[in-house]
């Protein structure tokens, strides 16, 4: 297992659009295991392959209290959505920044598991938020894109300052 490096906003590589996965080989299994190690260590409740500079349609999450319910979604698609919910989101690629984001309250998702088998789930609450947040990453989108350009620029400056402080 290996811990991977997480790209940080405004890294242009976070803008890449992920391509579908077709090979459910050892490389994919290792990538998934390394992403779990990286996510649990961060710690975070979700991680998209985009964030570790792999531009393929793969996201993982674990929104459980005990951190014992790992979930894997390959080539995910939202096939139904309903309602709205607002939640204060954070992101491992935008460290230390939190902002309210409005998303669908309930979604139905179709995806493949790590073996390439199809499944569908209905999600609401934090699980629904997290799936939508990670699917945005796969589309090259970051949650601060929902903020006004002025606020986004403030986020960019704050991150730059924090990075300089961390480096010093
Ligand atoms: O760890 C994370 N927490 C979180 C909190 C609120 C809404 C979304 C998230 S996802 C985030 C991990 C991450 O950046 N995934 O892309
Ligand atoms: Ni994120």
Tab-separated table of C-alpha atoms and ligand atoms in Angstrom:
chain	number	residue	atom	x	y	z
A	1	UNK	CA	0.000	0.000	0.000
A	2	UNK	CA	1.113	3.549	-0.621
A	3	UNK	CA	-0.139	6.948	0.370
A	4	UNK	CA	-0.745	9.143	-2.677
A	5	UNK	CA	-0.241	12.895	-3.093
A	6	UNK	CA	-3.458	14.940	-3.193
A	7	UNK	CA	-3.577	17.790	-5.725
A	8	UNK	CA	-4.605	21.160	-4.304
A	9	UNK	CA	-6.720	23.969	-5.784
A	10	UNK	CA	-5.971	25.827	-8.055
A	11	UNK	CA	-3.869	23.031	-9.616
A	12	UNK	CA	-4.993	22.903	-13.286
A	13	UNK	CA	-4.895	19.080	-13.189
A	14	UNK	CA	-8.036	19.218	-10.995
A	15	UNK	CA	-9.780	20.460	-14.179
A	16	UNK	CA	-9.177	17.270	-16.191
A	17	UNK	CA	-12.257	15.264	-17.181
A	18	UNK	CA	-12.030	11.620	-16.148
A	19	UNK	CA	-12.440	8.878	-18.761
A	20	UNK	CA	-14.394	5.632	-18.192
A	21	UNK	CA	-12.553	2.592	-16.818
A	22	UNK	CA	-12.568	-0.574	-18.944
A	23	UNK	CA	-9.906	-2.774	-17.299
A	24	UNK	CA	-10.612	-4.264	-13.860
A	25	UNK	CA	-7.047	-5.428	-13.462
A	26	UNK	CA	-4.435	-5.468	-10.698
A	27	UNK	CA	-3.454	-1.876	-11.466
A	28	UNK	CA	-7.018	-0.781	-10.621
A	29	UNK	CA	-7.125	-2.873	-7.409
A	30	UNK	CA	-3.845	-1.333	-6.217
A	31	UNK	CA	-5.044	2.172	-7.093
A	32	UNK	CA	-8.255	1.614	-5.091
A	33	UNK	CA	-6.321	0.282	-2.056
A	34	UNK	CA	-3.876	3.202	-2.219
A	35	UNK	CA	-6.767	5.674	-2.471
A	36	UNK	CA	-8.383	4.181	0.667
A	37	UNK	CA	-5.108	4.461	2.551
A	38	UNK	CA	-4.775	8.085	1.414
A	39	UNK	CA	-8.394	8.956	2.297
A	40	UNK	CA	-8.397	7.323	5.758
A	41	UNK	CA	-5.041	8.875	6.627
A	42	UNK	CA	-6.038	12.419	5.507
A	43	UNK	CA	-8.644	11.896	7.083
A	44	UNK	CA	-11.520	12.312	4.644
A	45	UNK	CA	-14.887	10.729	3.891
A	46	UNK	CA	-14.402	10.533	0.130
A	47	UNK	CA	-11.770	10.716	-2.590
A	48	UNK	CA	-11.946	10.963	-6.371
A	49	UNK	CA	-9.165	9.575	-8.588
A	50	UNK	CA	-8.803	13.083	-10.073
A	51	UNK	CA	-7.446	14.280	-6.709
A	52	UNK	CA	-4.535	11.821	-6.902
A	53	UNK	CA	-3.841	12.795	-10.522
A	54	UNK	CA	-5.496	9.746	-12.121
A	55	UNK	CA	-8.051	10.994	-14.613
A	56	UNK	CA	-10.338	7.980	-14.665
A	57	UNK	CA	-13.923	7.569	-13.437
A	58	UNK	CA	-13.290	6.161	-9.972
A	59	UNK	CA	-14.381	7.432	-6.577
A	60	UNK	CA	-14.275	5.939	-3.120
A	61	UNK	CA	-15.985	6.928	0.097
A	62	UNK	CA	-16.719	5.904	3.636
A	63	UNK	CA	-19.236	8.084	5.449
A	64	UNK	CA	-19.676	5.620	8.346
A	65	UNK	CA	-18.942	6.538	11.980
A	66	UNK	CA	-16.663	3.540	12.483
A	67	UNK	CA	-14.776	4.071	9.182
A	68	UNK	CA	-15.591	0.460	8.358
A	69	UNK	CA	-17.902	0.841	5.358
A	70	UNK	CA	-15.686	1.437	2.318
A	71	UNK	CA	-17.587	2.023	-0.942
A	72	UNK	CA	-16.209	2.008	-4.490
A	73	UNK	CA	-17.891	3.535	-7.543
A	74	UNK	CA	-16.445	3.001	-11.017
A	75	UNK	CA	-17.983	4.896	-13.988
A	76	UNK	CA	-20.766	6.317	-11.778
A	77	UNK	CA	-23.887	7.898	-13.273
A	78	UNK	CA	-26.691	9.724	-11.473
A	79	UNK	CA	-29.878	8.321	-12.994
A	80	UNK	CA	-32.404	10.169	-10.814
A	81	UNK	CA	-32.324	13.135	-8.427
A	82	UNK	CA	-34.855	14.753	-6.136
A	83	UNK	CA	-35.056	17.730	-3.769
A	84	UNK	CA	-32.355	20.006	-2.396
A	85	UNK	CA	-30.113	20.084	0.675
A	86	UNK	CA	-27.500	22.577	1.853
A	87	UNK	CA	-24.386	21.403	3.670
A	88	UNK	CA	-21.129	23.029	4.737
A	89	UNK	CA	-18.601	21.200	2.570
A	90	UNK	CA	-14.875	20.812	2.798
A	91	UNK	CA	-12.413	19.204	0.402
A	92	UNK	CA	-9.003	17.578	0.773
A	93	UNK	CA	-7.952	19.542	-2.344
A	94	UNK	CA	-9.020	22.838	-0.713
A	95	UNK	CA	-7.624	22.367	2.817
A	96	UNK	CA	-9.061	24.466	5.651
A	97	UNK	CA	-11.862	26.015	3.576
A	98	UNK	CA	-15.536	25.305	4.290
A	99	UNK	CA	-18.585	26.676	2.486
A	100	UNK	CA	-22.284	25.936	2.056
A	101	UNK	CA	-23.174	24.086	-1.142
A	102	UNK	CA	-26.681	23.217	-2.387
A	103	UNK	CA	-27.052	19.761	-3.922
A	104	UNK	CA	-29.770	17.201	-4.679
A	105	UNK	CA	-31.266	15.720	-1.514
A	106	UNK	CA	-31.766	12.233	-2.887
A	107	UNK	CA	-30.079	10.514	-5.826
A	108	UNK	CA	-30.122	7.159	-7.555
A	109	UNK	CA	-26.678	6.105	-8.787
A	110	UNK	CA	-25.660	3.440	-11.245
A	111	UNK	CA	-22.017	2.290	-11.145
A	112	UNK	CA	-19.643	-0.665	-11.312
A	113	UNK	CA	-17.880	-2.135	-8.280
A	114	UNK	CA	-14.142	-2.916	-8.139
A	115	UNK	CA	-14.738	-6.224	-9.939
A	116	UNK	CA	-16.639	-4.529	-12.790
A	117	UNK	CA	-20.083	-5.710	-11.664
A	118	UNK	CA	-22.993	-3.279	-12.076
A	119	UNK	CA	-24.991	-2.044	-9.072
A	120	UNK	CA	-27.463	0.700	-8.253
A	121	UNK	CA	-28.045	2.483	-4.981
A	122	UNK	CA	-30.340	5.158	-3.648
A	123	UNK	CA	-28.589	7.707	-1.447
A	124	UNK	CA	-29.623	10.658	0.681
A	125	UNK	CA	-28.059	12.833	3.392
A	126	UNK	CA	-24.277	12.909	3.667
A	127	UNK	CA	-23.843	9.898	1.368
A	128	UNK	CA	-25.691	11.726	-1.431
A	129	UNK	CA	-23.639	14.880	-0.804
A	130	UNK	CA	-20.380	12.987	-0.900
A	131	UNK	CA	-21.198	11.094	-4.127
A	132	UNK	CA	-22.132	14.372	-5.856
A	133	UNK	CA	-18.979	16.099	-4.521
A	134	UNK	CA	-16.754	13.262	-5.819
A	135	UNK	CA	-18.564	13.088	-9.173
A	136	UNK	CA	-17.897	16.819	-9.575
A	137	UNK	CA	-14.162	16.089	-9.169
A	138	UNK	CA	-14.396	13.499	-11.968
A	139	UNK	CA	-15.933	16.217	-14.173
A	140	UNK	CA	-13.090	18.636	-13.324
A	141	UNK	CA	-15.152	20.601	-10.845
A	142	UNK	CA	-14.289	21.688	-7.277
A	143	UNK	CA	-16.828	22.831	-4.646
A	144	UNK	CA	-15.406	26.379	-4.593
A	145	UNK	CA	-16.696	26.701	-8.200
A	146	UNK	CA	-20.135	27.211	-6.594
A	147	UNK	CA	-18.874	30.330	-4.779
A	148	UNK	CA	-18.842	33.810	-6.290
A	149	UNK	CA	-15.659	34.669	-8.278
A	150	UNK	CA	-14.704	37.117	-5.493
A	151	UNK	CA	-14.981	34.465	-2.758
A	152	UNK	CA	-13.141	31.951	-4.946
A	153	UNK	CA	-10.278	34.417	-5.338
A	154	UNK	CA	-10.193	34.898	-1.550
A	155	UNK	CA	-9.956	31.109	-1.165
A	156	UNK	CA	-7.090	30.981	-3.679
A	157	UNK	CA	-5.157	33.684	-1.796
A	158	UNK	CA	-5.765	32.084	1.603
A	159	UNK	CA	-4.524	28.701	0.338
A	160	UNK	CA	-1.433	30.307	-1.166
A	161	UNK	CA	-0.660	31.980	2.176
A	162	UNK	CA	-1.223	28.735	4.114
A	163	UNK	CA	1.042	26.855	1.696
A	164	UNK	CA	3.844	29.416	2.181
A	165	UNK	CA	3.413	29.061	5.956
A	166	UNK	CA	3.549	25.245	5.722
A	167	UNK	CA	6.708	25.457	3.581
A	168	UNK	CA	8.473	27.820	5.995
B	1	LIG	O1	-13.518	14.594	3.609
B	1	LIG	C1	-14.375	15.245	3.015
B	1	LIG	N1	-15.411	15.779	3.705
B	1	LIG	C2	-16.518	16.357	3.095
B	1	LIG	C3	-17.361	17.109	3.894
B	1	LIG	C4	-18.477	17.699	3.345
B	1	LIG	C5	-18.773	17.529	2.023
B	1	LIG	C6	-17.925	16.791	1.205
B	1	LIG	C7	-16.804	16.211	1.748
B	1	LIG	S1	-15.767	15.257	0.743
B	1	LIG	C8	-14.241	15.486	1.567
B	1	LIG	C9	-13.161	14.647	0.924
B	1	LIG	C10	-12.917	15.155	-0.474
B	1	LIG	O2	-12.354	16.187	-0.731
B	1	LIG	N2	-13.397	14.455	-1.443
B	1	LIG	O3	-13.269	14.867	-2.717
B	2	LIG	NI1	-13.136	17.010	-2.641
